[in-house]
CSV table of C-alpha atoms in Angstrom, one decimal:
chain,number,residue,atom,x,y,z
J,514,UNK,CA,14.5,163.7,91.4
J,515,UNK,CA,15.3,167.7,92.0
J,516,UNK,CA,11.1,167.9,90.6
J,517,UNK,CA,9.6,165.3,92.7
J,518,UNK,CA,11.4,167.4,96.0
J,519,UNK,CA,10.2,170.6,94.3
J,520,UNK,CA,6.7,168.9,94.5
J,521,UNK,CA,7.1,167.6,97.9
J,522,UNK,CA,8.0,170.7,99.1
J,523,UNK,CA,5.2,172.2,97.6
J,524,UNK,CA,3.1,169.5,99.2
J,525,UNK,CA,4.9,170.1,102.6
J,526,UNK,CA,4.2,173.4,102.7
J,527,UNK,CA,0.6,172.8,101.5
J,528,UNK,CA,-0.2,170.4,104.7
J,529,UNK,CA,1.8,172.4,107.3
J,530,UNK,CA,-1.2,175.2,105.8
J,531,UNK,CA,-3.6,172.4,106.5
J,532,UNK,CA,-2.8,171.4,110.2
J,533,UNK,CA,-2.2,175.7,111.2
J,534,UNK,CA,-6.1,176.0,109.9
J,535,UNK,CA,-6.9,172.3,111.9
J,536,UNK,CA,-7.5,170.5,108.7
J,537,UNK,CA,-4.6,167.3,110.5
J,538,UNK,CA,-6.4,164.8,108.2
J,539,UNK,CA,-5.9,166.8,104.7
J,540,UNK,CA,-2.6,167.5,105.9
J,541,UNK,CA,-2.2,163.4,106.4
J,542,UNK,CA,-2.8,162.6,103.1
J,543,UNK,CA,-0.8,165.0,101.6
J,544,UNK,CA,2.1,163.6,103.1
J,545,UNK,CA,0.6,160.1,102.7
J,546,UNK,CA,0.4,160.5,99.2
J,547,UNK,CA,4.2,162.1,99.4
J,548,UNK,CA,5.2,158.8,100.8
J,549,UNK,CA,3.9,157.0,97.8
J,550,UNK,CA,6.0,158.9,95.6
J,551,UNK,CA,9.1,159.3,98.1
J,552,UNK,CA,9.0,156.4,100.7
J,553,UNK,CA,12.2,158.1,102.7
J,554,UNK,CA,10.6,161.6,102.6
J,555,UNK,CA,12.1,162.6,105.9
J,556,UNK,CA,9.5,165.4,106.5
J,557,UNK,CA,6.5,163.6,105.7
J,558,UNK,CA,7.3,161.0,107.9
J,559,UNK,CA,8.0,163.3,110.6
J,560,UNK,CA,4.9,165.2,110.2
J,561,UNK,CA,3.4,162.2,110.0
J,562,UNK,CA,4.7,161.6,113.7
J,563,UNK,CA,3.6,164.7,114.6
J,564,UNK,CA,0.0,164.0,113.5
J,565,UNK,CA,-0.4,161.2,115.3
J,566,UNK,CA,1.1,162.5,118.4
J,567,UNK,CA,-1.5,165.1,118.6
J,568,UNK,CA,-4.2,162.4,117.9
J,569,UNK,CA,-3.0,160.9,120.5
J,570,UNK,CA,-2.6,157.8,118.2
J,571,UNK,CA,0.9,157.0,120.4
J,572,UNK,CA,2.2,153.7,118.9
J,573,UNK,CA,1.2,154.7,115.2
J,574,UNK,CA,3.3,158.3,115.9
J,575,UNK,CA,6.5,156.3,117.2
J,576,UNK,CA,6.4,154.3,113.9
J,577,UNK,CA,6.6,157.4,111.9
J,578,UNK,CA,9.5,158.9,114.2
J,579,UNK,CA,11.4,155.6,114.0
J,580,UNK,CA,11.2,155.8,110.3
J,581,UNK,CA,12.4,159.5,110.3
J,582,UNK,CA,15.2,158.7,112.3
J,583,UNK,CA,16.4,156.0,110.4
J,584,UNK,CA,17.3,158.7,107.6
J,585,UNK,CA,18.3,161.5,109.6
J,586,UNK,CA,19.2,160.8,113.5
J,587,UNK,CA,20.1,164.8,114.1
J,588,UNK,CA,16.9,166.4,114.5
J,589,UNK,CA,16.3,166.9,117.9
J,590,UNK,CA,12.8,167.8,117.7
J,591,UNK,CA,11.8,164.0,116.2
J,592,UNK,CA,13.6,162.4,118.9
J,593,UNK,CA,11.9,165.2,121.7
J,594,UNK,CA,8.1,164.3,120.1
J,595,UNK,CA,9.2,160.3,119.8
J,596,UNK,CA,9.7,161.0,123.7
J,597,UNK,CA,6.2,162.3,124.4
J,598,UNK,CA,4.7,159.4,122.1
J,599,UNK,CA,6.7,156.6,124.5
J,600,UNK,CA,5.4,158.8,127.5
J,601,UNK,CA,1.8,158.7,126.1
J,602,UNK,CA,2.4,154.6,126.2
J,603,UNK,CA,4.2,155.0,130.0
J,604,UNK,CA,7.5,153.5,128.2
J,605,UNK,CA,9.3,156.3,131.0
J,606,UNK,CA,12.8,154.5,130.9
J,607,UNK,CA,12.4,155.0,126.8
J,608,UNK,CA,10.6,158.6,126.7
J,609,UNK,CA,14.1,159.7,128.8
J,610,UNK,CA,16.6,157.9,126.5
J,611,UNK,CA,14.9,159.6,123.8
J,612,UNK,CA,14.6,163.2,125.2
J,613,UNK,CA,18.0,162.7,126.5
J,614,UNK,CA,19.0,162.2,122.9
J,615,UNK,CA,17.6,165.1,121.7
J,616,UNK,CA,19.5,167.4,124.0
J,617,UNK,CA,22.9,166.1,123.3
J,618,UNK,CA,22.0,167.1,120.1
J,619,UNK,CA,20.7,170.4,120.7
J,620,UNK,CA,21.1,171.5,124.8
J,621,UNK,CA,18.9,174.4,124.0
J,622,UNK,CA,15.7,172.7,122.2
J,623,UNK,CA,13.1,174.5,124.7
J,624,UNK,CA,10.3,171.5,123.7
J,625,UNK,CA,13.1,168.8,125.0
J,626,UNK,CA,13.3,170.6,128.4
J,627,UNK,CA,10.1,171.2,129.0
J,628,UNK,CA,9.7,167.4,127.6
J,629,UNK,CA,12.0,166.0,129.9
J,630,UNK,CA,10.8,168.2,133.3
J,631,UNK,CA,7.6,166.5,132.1
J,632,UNK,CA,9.1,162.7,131.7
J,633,UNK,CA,11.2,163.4,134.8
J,634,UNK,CA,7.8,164.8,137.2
J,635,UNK,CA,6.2,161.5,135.9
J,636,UNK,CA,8.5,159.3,137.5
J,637,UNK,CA,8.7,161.3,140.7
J,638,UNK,CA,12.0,162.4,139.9
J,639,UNK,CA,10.5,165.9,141.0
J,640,UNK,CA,14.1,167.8,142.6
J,641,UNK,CA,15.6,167.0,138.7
J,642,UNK,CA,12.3,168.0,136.8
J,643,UNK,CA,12.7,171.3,138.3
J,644,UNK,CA,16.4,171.6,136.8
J,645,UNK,CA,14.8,171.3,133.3
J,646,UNK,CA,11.4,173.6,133.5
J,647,UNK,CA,14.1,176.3,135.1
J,648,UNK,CA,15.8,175.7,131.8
J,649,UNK,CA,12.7,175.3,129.5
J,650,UNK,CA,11.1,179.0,131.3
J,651,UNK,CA,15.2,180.6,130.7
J,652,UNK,CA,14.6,180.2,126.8
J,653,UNK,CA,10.8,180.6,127.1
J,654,UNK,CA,10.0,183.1,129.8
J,655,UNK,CA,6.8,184.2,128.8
J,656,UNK,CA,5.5,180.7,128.1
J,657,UNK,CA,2.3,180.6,131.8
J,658,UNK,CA,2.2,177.0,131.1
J,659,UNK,CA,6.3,176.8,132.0
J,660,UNK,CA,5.4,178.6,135.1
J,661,UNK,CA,2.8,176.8,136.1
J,662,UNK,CA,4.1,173.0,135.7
J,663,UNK,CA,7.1,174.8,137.6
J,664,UNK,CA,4.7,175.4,140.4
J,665,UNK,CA,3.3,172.3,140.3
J,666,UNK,CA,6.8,170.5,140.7
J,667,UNK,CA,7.1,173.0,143.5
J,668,UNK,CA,3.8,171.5,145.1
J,669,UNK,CA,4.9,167.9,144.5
J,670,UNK,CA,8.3,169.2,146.6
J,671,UNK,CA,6.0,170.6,149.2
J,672,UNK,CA,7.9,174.1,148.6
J,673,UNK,CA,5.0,176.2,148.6
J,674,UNK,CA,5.9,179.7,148.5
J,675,UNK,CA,7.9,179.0,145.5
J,676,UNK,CA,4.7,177.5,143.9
J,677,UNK,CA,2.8,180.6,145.1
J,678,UNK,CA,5.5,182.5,143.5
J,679,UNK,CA,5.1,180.5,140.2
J,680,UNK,CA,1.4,180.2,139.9
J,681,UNK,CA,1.7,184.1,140.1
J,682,UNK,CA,4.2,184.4,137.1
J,683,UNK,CA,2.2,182.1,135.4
J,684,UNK,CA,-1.5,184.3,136.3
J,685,UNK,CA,0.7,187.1,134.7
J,686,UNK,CA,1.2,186.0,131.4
J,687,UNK,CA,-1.7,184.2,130.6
């Protein structure tokens, strides 16, 4: 058992290589081909997850964070990403349960902020979006795209010197 993790970290590390050069389908079978040999392999499935959610492939990503978080519930950043699949299907109610989740279990996870600002601006819940990019742009404050969705929530408030103000910050950085 100790060799087959040895492998699969071997593997791991091979298609996290993969997807930083763009390569998301040699990194997909990698871990597919992990998953044959390890069906609970936490990691695979999760960068599984990932894959998908950056193929936009929503429903197939949320079956691969589902089955990550039936072995591990405490990673913050599966149930964050499970919240941007279940946005990418509208499921809003279910995207916030989920990102809510993942800040009880870490308060600071700067993707969950920004995740739920995002969720939150969807369902015109603009006044408590703005809460979470102000904590998202406290952790990350060199991050223009923080500072811009800031100034778009600032828009969607009608507050426009603030978004002014923002746009700037963000016109900074970039």
């Amino acid at each position: 058992k100790e060799r087959i993790q040895n492998i699969n970290q071997a593997d791991l590390s091979n298609a996290l290589l993969l997807i930083n050069k763009g390569d998301s389908k040699g990194a997909k079978d990698i871990c597919l081909k992990i998953l044959e040999k390890e069906p609970k392999s936490f990691d695979a499935l999760q960068l599984l997850g990932t894959i998908f959610l950056q193929q936009e492939k929503f429903l197939t990503a949320i079956d691969f964070f589902e089955k990550a978080l039936k072995i591990n519930q405490l990673e913050a950043i599966v149930w964050s990403n499970r919240a941007l699949a279940l946005m990418g299907i509208n499921k809003l109610e279910e995207a916030l349960t989920s990102v809510n989740r993942a800040l009880e279990i870490n308060a600071q996870s700067s993707d969950a902020c920004y995740n739920k600002a995002n969720i939150l601006s969807k369902m015109g819940r603009f006044n408590e979006a703005l809460v979470f990019i102000e904590s998202y742009l406290k952790i990350n404050p060199q991050q223009y795209l923080g500072w811009s969705f800031k100034a778009k929530i600032h828009i969607a408030l009608k507050q426009l010197d603030p978004a002014i103000s923002s746009y700037r910050q963000a016109l900074l950085l970039e």
